GROMACS .gro file of C-alpha atoms in nm:
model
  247
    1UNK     CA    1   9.078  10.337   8.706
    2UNK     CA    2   8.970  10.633   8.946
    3UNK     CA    3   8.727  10.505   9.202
    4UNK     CA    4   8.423  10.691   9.348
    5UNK     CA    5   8.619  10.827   9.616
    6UNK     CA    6   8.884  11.006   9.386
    7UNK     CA    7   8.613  11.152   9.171
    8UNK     CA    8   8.465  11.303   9.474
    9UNK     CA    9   8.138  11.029   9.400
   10UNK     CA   10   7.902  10.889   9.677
   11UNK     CA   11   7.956  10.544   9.801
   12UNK     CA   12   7.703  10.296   9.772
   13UNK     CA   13   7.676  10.090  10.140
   14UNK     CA   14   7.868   9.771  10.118
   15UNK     CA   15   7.658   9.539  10.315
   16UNK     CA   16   7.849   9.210  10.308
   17UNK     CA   17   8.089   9.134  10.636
   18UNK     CA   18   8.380   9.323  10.691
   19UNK     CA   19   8.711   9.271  10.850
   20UNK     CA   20   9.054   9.478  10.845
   21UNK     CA   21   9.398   9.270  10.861
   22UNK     CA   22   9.713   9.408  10.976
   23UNK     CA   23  10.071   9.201  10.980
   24UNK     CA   24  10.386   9.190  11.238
   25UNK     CA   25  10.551   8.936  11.053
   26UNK     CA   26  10.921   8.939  11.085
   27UNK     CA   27  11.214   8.657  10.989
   28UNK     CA   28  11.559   8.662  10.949
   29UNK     CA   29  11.555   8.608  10.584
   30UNK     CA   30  11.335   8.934  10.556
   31UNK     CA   31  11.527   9.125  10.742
   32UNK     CA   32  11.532   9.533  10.677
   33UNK     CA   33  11.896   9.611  10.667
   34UNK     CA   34  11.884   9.827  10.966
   35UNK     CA   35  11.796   9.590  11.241
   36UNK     CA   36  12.101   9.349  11.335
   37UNK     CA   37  11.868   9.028  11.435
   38UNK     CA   38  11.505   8.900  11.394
   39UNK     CA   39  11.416   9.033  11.777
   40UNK     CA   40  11.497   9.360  11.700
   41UNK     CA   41  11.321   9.358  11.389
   42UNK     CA   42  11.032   9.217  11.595
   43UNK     CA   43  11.019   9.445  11.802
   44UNK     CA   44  11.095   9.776  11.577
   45UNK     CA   45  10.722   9.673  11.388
   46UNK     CA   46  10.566   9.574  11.718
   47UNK     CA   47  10.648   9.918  11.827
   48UNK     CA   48  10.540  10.100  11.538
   49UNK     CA   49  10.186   9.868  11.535
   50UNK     CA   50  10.110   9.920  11.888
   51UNK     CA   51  10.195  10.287  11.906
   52UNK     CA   52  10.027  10.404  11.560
   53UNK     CA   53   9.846  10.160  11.402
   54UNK     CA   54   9.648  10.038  11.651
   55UNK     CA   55   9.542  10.395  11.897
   56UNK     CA   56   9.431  10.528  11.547
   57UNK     CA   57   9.192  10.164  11.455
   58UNK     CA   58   9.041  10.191  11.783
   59UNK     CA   59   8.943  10.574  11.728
   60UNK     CA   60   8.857  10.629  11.371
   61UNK     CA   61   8.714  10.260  11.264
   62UNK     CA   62   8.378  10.132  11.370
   63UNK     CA   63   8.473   9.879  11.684
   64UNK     CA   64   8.249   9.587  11.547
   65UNK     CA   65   8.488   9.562  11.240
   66UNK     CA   66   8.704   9.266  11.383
   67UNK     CA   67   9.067   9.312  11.315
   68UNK     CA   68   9.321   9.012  11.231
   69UNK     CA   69   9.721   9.015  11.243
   70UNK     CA   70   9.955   8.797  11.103
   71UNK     CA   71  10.219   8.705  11.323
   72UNK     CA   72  10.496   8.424  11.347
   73UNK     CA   73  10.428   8.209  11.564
   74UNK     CA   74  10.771   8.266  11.749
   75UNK     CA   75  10.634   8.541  11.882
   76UNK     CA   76  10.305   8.528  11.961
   77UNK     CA   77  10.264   8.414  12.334
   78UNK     CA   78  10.439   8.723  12.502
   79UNK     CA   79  10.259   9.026  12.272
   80UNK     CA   80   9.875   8.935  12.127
   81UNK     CA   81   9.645   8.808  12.305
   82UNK     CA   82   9.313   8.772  12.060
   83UNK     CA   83   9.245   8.828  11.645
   84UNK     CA   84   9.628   8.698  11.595
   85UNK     CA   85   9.681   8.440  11.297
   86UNK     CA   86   9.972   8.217  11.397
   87UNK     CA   87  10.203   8.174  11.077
   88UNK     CA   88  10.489   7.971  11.019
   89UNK     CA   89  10.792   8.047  10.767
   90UNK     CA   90  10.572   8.151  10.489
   91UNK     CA   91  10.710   8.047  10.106
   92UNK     CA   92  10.858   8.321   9.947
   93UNK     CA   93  10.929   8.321   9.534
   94UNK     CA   94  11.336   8.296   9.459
   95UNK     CA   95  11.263   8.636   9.293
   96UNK     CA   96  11.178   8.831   9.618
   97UNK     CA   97  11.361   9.131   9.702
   98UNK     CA   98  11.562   9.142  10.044
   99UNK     CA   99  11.311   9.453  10.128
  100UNK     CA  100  10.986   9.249  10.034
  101UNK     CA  101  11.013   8.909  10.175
  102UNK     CA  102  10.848   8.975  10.477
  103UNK     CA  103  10.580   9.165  10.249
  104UNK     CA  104  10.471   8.814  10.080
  105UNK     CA  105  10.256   8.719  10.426
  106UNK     CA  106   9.987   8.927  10.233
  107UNK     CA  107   9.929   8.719   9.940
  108UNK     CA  108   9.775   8.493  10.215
  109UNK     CA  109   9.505   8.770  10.314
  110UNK     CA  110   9.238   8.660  10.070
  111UNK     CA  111   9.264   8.277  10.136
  112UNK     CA  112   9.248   8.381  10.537
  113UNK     CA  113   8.996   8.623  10.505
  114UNK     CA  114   8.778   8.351  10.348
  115UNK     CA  115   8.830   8.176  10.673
  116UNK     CA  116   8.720   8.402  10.872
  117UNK     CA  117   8.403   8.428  10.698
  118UNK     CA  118   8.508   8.834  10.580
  119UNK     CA  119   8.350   8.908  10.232
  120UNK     CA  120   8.535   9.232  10.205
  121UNK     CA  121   8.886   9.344  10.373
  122UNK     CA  122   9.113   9.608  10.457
  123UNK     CA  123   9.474   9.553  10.489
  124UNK     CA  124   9.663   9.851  10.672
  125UNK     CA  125  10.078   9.790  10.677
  126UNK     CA  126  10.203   9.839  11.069
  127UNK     CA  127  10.299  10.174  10.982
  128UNK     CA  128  10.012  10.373  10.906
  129UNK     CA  129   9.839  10.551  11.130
  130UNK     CA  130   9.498  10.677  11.037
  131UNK     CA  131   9.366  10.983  11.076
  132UNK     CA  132   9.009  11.060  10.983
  133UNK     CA  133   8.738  10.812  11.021
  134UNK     CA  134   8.801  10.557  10.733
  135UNK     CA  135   8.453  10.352  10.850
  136UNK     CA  136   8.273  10.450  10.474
  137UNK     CA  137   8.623  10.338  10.292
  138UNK     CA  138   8.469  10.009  10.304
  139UNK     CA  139   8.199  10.113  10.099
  140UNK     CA  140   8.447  10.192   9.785
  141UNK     CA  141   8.471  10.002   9.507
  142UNK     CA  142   8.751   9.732   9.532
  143UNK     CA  143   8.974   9.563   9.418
  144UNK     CA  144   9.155   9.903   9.551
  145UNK     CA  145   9.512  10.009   9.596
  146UNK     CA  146   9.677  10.356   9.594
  147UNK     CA  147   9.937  10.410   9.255
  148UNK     CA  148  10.265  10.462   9.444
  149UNK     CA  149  10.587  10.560   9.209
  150UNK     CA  150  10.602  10.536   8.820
  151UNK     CA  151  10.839  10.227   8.734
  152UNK     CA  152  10.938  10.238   8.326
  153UNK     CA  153  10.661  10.463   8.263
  154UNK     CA  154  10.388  10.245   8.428
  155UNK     CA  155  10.232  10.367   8.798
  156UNK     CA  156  10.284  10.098   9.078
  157UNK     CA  157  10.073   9.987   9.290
  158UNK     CA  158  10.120  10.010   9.738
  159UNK     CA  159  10.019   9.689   9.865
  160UNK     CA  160  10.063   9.916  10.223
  161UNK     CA  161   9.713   9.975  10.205
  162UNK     CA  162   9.388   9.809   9.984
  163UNK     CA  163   9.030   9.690   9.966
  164UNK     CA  164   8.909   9.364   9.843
  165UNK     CA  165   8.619   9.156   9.788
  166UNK     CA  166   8.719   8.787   9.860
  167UNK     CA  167   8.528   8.472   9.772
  168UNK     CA  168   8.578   8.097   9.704
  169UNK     CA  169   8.623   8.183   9.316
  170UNK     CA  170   8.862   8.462   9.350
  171UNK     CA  171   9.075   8.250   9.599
  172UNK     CA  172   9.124   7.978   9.391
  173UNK     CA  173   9.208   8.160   9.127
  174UNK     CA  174   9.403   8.378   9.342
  175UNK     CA  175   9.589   8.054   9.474
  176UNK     CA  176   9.676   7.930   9.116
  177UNK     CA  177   9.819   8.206   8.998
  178UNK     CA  178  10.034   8.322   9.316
  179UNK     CA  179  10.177   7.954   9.212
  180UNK     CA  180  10.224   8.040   8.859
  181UNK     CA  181  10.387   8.366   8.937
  182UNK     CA  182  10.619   8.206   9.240
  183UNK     CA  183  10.757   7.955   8.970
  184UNK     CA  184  10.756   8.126   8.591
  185UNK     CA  185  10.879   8.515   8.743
  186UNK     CA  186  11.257   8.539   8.620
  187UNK     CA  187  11.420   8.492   8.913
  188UNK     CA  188  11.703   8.806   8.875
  189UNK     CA  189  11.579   9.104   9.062
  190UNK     CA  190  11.746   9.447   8.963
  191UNK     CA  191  11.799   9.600   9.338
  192UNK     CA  192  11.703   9.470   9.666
  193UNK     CA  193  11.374   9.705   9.643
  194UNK     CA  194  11.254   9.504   9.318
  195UNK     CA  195  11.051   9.177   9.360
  196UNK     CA  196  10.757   9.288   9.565
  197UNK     CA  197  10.409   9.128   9.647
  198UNK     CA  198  10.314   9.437   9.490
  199UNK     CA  199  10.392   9.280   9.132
  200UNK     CA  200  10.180   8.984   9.217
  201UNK     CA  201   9.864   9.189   9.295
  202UNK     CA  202   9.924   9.415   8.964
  203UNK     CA  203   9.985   9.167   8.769
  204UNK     CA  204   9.687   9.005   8.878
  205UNK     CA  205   9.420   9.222   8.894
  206UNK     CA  206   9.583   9.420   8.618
  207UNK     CA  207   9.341   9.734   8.512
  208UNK     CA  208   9.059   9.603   8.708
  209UNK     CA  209   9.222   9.774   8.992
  210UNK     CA  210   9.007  10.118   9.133
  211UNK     CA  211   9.293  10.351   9.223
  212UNK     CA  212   9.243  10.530   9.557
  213UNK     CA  213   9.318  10.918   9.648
  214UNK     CA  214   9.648  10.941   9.811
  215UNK     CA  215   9.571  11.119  10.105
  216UNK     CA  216   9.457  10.735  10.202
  217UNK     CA  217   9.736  10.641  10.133
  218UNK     CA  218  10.026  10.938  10.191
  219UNK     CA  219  10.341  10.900  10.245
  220UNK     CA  220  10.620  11.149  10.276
  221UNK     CA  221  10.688  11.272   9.926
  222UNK     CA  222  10.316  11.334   9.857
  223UNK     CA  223  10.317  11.540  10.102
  224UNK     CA  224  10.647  11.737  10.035
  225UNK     CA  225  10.574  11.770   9.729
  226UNK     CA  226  10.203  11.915   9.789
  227UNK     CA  227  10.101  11.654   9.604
  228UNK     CA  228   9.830  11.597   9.925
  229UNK     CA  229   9.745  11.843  10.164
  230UNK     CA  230   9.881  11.784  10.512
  231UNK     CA  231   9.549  11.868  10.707
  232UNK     CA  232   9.325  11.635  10.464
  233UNK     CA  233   9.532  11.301  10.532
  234UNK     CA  234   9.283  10.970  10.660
  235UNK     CA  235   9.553  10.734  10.618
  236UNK     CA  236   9.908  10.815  10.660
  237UNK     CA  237  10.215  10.601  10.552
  238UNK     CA  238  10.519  10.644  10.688
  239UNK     CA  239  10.765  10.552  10.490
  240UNK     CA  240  11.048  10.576  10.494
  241UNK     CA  241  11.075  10.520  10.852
  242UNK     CA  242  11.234  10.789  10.970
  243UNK     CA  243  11.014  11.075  10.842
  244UNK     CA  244  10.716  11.021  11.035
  245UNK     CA  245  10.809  11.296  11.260
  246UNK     CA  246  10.837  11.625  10.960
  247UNK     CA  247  10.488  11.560  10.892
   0.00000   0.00000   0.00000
C-alpha cells in the first residue's frame, strides 16, 4: 500500500530507538560473476561502502543513529574497527540464486536488531549513496520497501533498502517462517537472478508492506526512464554497478 511519504502525507515522530544496518558480507559461494575470488569481491563492496555509503550516512543522517554492519568474520580485523557484527558462513536455502546468496545475511537483521536493543531499523545495501537528509524516513510507516520490477504481473519488492519495526513477537515469528520457507520453497530456480531474500520478505509480510517513493530508492532505469527526477533523489541505488557514473 502507498505510505505517507508517497502520498505526499506528514509523518508522525517515531519515538522508539533507532538504528540503521548496512552489510559487507562476501563468500565464495556468493560470488558475483565478475570478481575471480572472495578478496576481490571483498574488497569491490568494501570500496563501494566506504566511498558512498558511508561519506553520505555521516552527512545526511542524524550522528546519534548508531549504525551496524555485517561482516564475515574473515575480514574483519584489517577494515572496521567499531558497530561491526562478526558473522560466520550464514545458511543459505538450496533455492538461492548465485546473485542472492550473499543477500540472505539480511534475513538476520530483525533477530540482530533485537539485540541491539533497536525498535525500528534501516537497512541501506553498500551501494547506495544518499543524498538528501533521510533523518524523518524513520518516521514512515514500516514494514517499508520500494516495488522494484513487475515479475508475472506482480511488483517486487528491493530488499536494497527498508524500514522495520522489530520486536520479540515479530522475530519469532520471523524466525519460524524463514525456516519454513528455507525447507518447503521448490528448490529449482529459473535463472541465477531468481531465489532472492526478497521473496522471503514478500512473502512474509505480504500486503502489509507500505511501498516507498522511488526516488528513496532509485536506481538507474527510474531514472532513464523519468520515472524519478534526477535532482529529487534521497537515496540512490546503483545498480547495476557500472552505471553509477551517467547519473
Amino acid at each position: 500500500m502507498p505510505s505517507k511519504l508517497c502520498r505526499g502525507e506528514p509523518l508522525q515522530p517515531f519515538s522508539g530507538s533507532k538504528c540503521i544496518f548496512t552489510a559487507v558480507y562476501t563468500t565464495q559461494e556468493g560470488l558475483r560473476p565478475w570478481f575471480k575470488d572472495r578478496d576481490a569481491g571483498f574488497r569491490g563492496e568494501l570500496h563501494k561502502f566506504k566511498s558512498q555509503l558511508v561519506p553520505s550516512i555521516r552527512r545526511y543522517v542524524d550522528r546519534k543513529i548508531p549504525v551496524y554492519t555485517l561482516v564475515h568474520k574473515d575480514h574483519i580485523k584489517a577494515n572496521f574497527s567499531k558497530r561491526y557484527i562478526p558473522l560466520s558462513n550464514i545458511s543459505v536455502p538450496p533455492w538461492a540464486g548465485a546473485w542472492h546468496k550473499q543477500s540472505f545475511s539480511k534475513v538476520l537483521v530483525p533477530e540482530i536488531a533485537l539485540q541491539k536493543n533497536c525498535s525500528r531499523v534501516l537497512f541501506l545495501d553498500n551501494d547506495v549513496e544518499i543524498r538528501k537528509d533521510i533523518t524523518h524516513l524513520f518516521d514512515a510507516e514500516a514494514p517499508a520497501f520500494a516495488l522494484d520490477r513487475l515479475v508475472d504481473g506482480k511488483p517486487l519488492i528491493n530488499s536494497g533498502i527498508f524500514l522495520m519495526d522489530v520486536n520479540r513477537t515479530f522475530v519469532h515469528s520471523w524466525k519460524t517462517f524463514i525456516k519454513r520457507k528455507y525447507k518447503n520453497r521448490n528448490a529449482i530456480v529459473q535463472s541465477p537472478r531468481d531465489g532472492s531474500d526478497q521473496e522471503c520478505w514478500g512473502d512474509y509480510f505480504g500486503k502489509d508492506i507500505y511501498q516507498l517513493p522511488l526516488n528513496y530508492n532509485a536506481n538507474y532505469d527510474s531514472v532513464k526512464d523519468q520515472r524519478i527526477d534526477k535532482g529529487n533523489i534521497h537515496i540512490a541505488h546503483y545498480y547495476p554497478s557500472n552505471t553509477w557514473w551517467e547519473w
